[in-house]
XYZ file of C-alpha atoms in Angstrom:
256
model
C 19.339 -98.226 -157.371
C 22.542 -97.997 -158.787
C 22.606 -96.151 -161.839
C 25.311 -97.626 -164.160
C 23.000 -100.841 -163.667
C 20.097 -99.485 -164.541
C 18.660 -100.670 -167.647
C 19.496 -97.893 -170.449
C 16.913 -95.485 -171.529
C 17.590 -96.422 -175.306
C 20.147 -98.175 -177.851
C 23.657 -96.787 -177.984
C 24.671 -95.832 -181.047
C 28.173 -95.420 -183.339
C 29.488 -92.833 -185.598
C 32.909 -91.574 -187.589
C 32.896 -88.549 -188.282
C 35.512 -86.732 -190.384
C 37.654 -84.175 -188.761
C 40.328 -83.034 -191.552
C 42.088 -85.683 -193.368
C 40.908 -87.938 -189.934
C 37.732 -89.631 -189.186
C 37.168 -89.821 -185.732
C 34.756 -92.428 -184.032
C 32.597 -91.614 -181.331
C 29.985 -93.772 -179.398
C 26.243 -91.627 -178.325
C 24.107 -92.438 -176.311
C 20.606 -90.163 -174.583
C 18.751 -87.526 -175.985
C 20.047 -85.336 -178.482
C 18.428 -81.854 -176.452
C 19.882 -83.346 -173.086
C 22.879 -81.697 -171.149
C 25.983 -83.117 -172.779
C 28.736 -85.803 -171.747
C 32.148 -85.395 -173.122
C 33.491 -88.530 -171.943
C 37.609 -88.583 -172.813
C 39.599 -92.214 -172.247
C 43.010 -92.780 -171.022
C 45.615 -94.873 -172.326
C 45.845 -97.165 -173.968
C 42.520 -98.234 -173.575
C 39.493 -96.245 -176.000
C 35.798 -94.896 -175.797
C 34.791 -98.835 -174.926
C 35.764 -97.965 -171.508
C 32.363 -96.036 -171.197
C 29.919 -98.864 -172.974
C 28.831 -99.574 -169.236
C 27.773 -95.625 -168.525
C 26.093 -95.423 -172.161
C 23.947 -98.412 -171.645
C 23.241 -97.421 -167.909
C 20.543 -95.158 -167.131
C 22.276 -92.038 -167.207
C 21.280 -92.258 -170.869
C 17.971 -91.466 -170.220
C 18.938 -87.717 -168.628
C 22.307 -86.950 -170.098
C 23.506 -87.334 -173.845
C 26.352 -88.853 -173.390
C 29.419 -88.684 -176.412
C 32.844 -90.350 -176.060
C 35.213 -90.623 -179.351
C 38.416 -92.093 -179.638
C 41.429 -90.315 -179.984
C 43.270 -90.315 -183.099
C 45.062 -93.201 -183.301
C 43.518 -95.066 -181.046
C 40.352 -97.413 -180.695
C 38.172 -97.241 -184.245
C 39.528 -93.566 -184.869
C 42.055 -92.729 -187.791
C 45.890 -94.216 -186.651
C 47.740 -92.134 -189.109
C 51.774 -92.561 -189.014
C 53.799 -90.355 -186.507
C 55.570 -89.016 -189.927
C 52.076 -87.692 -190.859
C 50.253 -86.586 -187.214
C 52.419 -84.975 -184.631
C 51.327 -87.253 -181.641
C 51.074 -84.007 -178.960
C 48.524 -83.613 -176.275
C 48.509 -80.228 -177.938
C 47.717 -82.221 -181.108
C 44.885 -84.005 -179.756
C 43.010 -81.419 -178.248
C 42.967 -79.355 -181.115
C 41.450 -82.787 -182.967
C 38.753 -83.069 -179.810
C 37.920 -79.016 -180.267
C 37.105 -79.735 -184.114
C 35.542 -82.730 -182.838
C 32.758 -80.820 -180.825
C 32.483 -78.161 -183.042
C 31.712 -80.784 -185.696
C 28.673 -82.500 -183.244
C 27.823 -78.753 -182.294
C 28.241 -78.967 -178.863
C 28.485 -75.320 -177.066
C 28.158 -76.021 -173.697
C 28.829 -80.017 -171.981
C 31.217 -81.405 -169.332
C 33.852 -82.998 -169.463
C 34.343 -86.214 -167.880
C 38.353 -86.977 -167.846
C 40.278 -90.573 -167.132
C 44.381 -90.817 -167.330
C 45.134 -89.205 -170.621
C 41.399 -87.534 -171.189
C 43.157 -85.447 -168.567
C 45.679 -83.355 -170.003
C 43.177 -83.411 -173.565
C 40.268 -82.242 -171.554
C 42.553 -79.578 -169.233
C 43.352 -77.636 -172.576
C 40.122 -78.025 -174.407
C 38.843 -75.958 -171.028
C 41.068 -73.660 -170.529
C 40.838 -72.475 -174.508
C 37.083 -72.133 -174.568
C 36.140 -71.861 -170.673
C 32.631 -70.664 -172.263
C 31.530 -74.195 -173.022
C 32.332 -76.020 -169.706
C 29.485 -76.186 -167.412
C 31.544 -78.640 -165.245
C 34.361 -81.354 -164.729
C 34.736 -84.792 -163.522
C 38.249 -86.477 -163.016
C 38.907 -90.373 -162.320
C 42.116 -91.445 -162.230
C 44.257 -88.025 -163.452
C 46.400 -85.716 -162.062
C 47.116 -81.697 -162.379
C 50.406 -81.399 -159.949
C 53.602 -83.795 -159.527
C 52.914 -84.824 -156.168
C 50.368 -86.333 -158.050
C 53.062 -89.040 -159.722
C 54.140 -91.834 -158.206
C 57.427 -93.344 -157.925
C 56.960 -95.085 -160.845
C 57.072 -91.703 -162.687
C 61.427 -91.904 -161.834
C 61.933 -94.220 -165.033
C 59.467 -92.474 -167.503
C 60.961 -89.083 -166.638
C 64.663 -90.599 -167.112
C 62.621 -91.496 -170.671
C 62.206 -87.735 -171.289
C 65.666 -86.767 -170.443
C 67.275 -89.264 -172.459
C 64.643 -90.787 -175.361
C 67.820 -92.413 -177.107
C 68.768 -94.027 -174.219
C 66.123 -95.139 -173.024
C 63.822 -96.157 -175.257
C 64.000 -99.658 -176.502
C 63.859 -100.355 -172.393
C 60.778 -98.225 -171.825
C 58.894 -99.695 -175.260
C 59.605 -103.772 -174.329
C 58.056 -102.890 -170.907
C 55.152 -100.603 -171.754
C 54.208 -102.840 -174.224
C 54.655 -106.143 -172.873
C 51.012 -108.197 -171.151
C 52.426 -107.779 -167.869
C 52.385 -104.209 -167.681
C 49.233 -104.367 -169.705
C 47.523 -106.571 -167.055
C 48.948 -104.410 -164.206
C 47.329 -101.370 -165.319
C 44.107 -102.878 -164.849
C 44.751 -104.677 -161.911
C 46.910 -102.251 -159.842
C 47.346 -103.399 -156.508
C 43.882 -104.424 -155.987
C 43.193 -107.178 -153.491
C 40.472 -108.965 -155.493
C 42.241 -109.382 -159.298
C 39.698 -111.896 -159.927
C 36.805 -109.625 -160.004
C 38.595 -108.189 -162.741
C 37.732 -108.965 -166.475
C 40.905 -110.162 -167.967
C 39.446 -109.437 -171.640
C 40.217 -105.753 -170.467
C 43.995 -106.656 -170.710
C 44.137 -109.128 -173.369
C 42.430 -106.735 -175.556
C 44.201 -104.225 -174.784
C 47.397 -106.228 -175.503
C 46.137 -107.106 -178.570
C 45.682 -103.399 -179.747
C 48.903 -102.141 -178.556
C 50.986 -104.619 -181.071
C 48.781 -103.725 -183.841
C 50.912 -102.542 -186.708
C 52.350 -98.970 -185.832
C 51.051 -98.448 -182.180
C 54.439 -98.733 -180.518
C 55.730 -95.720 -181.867
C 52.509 -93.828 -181.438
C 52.540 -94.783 -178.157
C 56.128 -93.655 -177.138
C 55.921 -90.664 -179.629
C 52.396 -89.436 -177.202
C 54.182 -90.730 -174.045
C 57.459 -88.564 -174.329
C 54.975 -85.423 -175.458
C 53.569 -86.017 -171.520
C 56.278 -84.210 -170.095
C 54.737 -81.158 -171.541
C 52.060 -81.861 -169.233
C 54.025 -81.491 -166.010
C 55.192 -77.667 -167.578
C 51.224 -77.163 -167.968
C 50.314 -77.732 -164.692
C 50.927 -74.229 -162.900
C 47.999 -72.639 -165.729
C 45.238 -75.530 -165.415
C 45.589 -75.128 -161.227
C 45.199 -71.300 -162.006
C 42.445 -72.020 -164.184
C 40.146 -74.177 -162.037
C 41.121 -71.576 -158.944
C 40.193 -68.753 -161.192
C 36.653 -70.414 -162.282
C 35.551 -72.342 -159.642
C 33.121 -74.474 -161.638
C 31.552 -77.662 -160.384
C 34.089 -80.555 -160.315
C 33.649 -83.917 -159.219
C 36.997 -86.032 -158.307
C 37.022 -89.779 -158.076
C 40.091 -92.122 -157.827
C 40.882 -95.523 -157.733
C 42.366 -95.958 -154.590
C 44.474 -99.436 -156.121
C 46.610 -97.026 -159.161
C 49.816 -97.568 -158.628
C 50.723 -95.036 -160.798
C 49.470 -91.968 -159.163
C 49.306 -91.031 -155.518
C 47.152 -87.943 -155.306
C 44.026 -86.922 -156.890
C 43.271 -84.366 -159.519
C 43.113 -80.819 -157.536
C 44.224 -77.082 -157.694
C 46.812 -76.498 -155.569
């Protein structure tokens, strides 16, 4: 049978809960004494990603948690002037976040930007990680596609480039093409995924919470040397997976 169409094991159910001045929303499903899920999204999409896995039957042996980022999905957007949008930033907001739920020991289940979030919230309390899973996120530059040439000129130059980089990360067609990649079958593809997603990013103040997140990622790239010494240095269980149709990225998730 395959599990993520399994019928779940019971309802999924939706919290906020506050985390400083922020309240962050998380979605739960499974028992509350099963091992844990920390299930971080990507951009710019949200927890919703992972409705499918909490209504699957891996509810019924995992507890499975996934919360929004701040500013993002139904979590807190508060202005760049008043949250410094740093992957730095939100990790330290997803550390409160499972100290608030009391969750010593889970794994972490990273996508795109739950990547970098997840990499630091292990390698500041490697106690609590009992294991990893990557889809779709990368720990070394050979890891970045081609595509990666205009975002880093981005970095160098924000001034510069900026207005260009903002019209196209914002605009339906890139949108659409990060859920399509280069798949050869677009139309078993939802296009609410997109459309939504569109919708979201030209919500009032997105666009520069987006590029103010976006031009934090090259601090990423600097990272990458400690998390491969990390994961060579504890050898826990990981479990890569990777959508073979991302443009974006060429390589999986590994130590080097």
């Amino acid at each position: 049978m395959n599990t993520l169409n399994a019928p779940a094991q019971g309802p999924v159910s939706y919290h906020t809960v506050p985390i400083n001045y922020l309240d962050i929303f998380y979605r739960e499903a499974g028992p509350k004494d099963a091992p844990v899920l920390v299930l971080l999204h990507g951009v710019p999409t949200s927890s919703r990603m992972y409705q499918p896995m909490l209504e699957s039957s891996l509810s019924g042996k995992y507890r499975l948690i996934a919360p929004d980022f701040p500013g993002f999905g139904h979590s807190s957007w508060p202005s760049p002037k008043d949250f410094n949008y740093t992957f730095d930033h939100l990790a330290q907001v997803m550390e409160l976040f499972t100290d608030a739920l009391k969750l010593s020991h889970y794994t972490l289940f990273l996508h795109d930007y739950g990547g970098p979030v997840g990499m630091r919230m292990a390698v500041a309390h490697p106690e609590k990680i009992e294991a990893i899973i990557i889809q779709n996120a990368v720990s070394h530059e050979e890891g970045l596609s081609p595509l990666w040439a205009a975002r880093r000129e981005f970095w160098r130059d924000r001034a510069t480039h900026e207005a260009a980089f903002r019209k196209s990360f914002l605009s339906l067609e890139t949108t659409r093409n990060r859920h399509l990649g280069t798949s050869p079958h677009p139309e078993r593809i939802d296009p609410d995924t997109w459309t939504d997603e569109f919708y979201f990013l030209n919500q009032p103040g997105q666009a520069d919470i987006q590029m103010d997140l976006f031009f934090d990622y090259q601090n990423n790239l600097e990272a990458y040397p400690s998390w491969q010494k990390w994961l060579r240095d504890h050898q826990l269980p990981l479990l890569i997976m990777w959508g073979k149709f991302d443009p974006s990225r060429s390589w999986a998730f590994c130590s080097r």
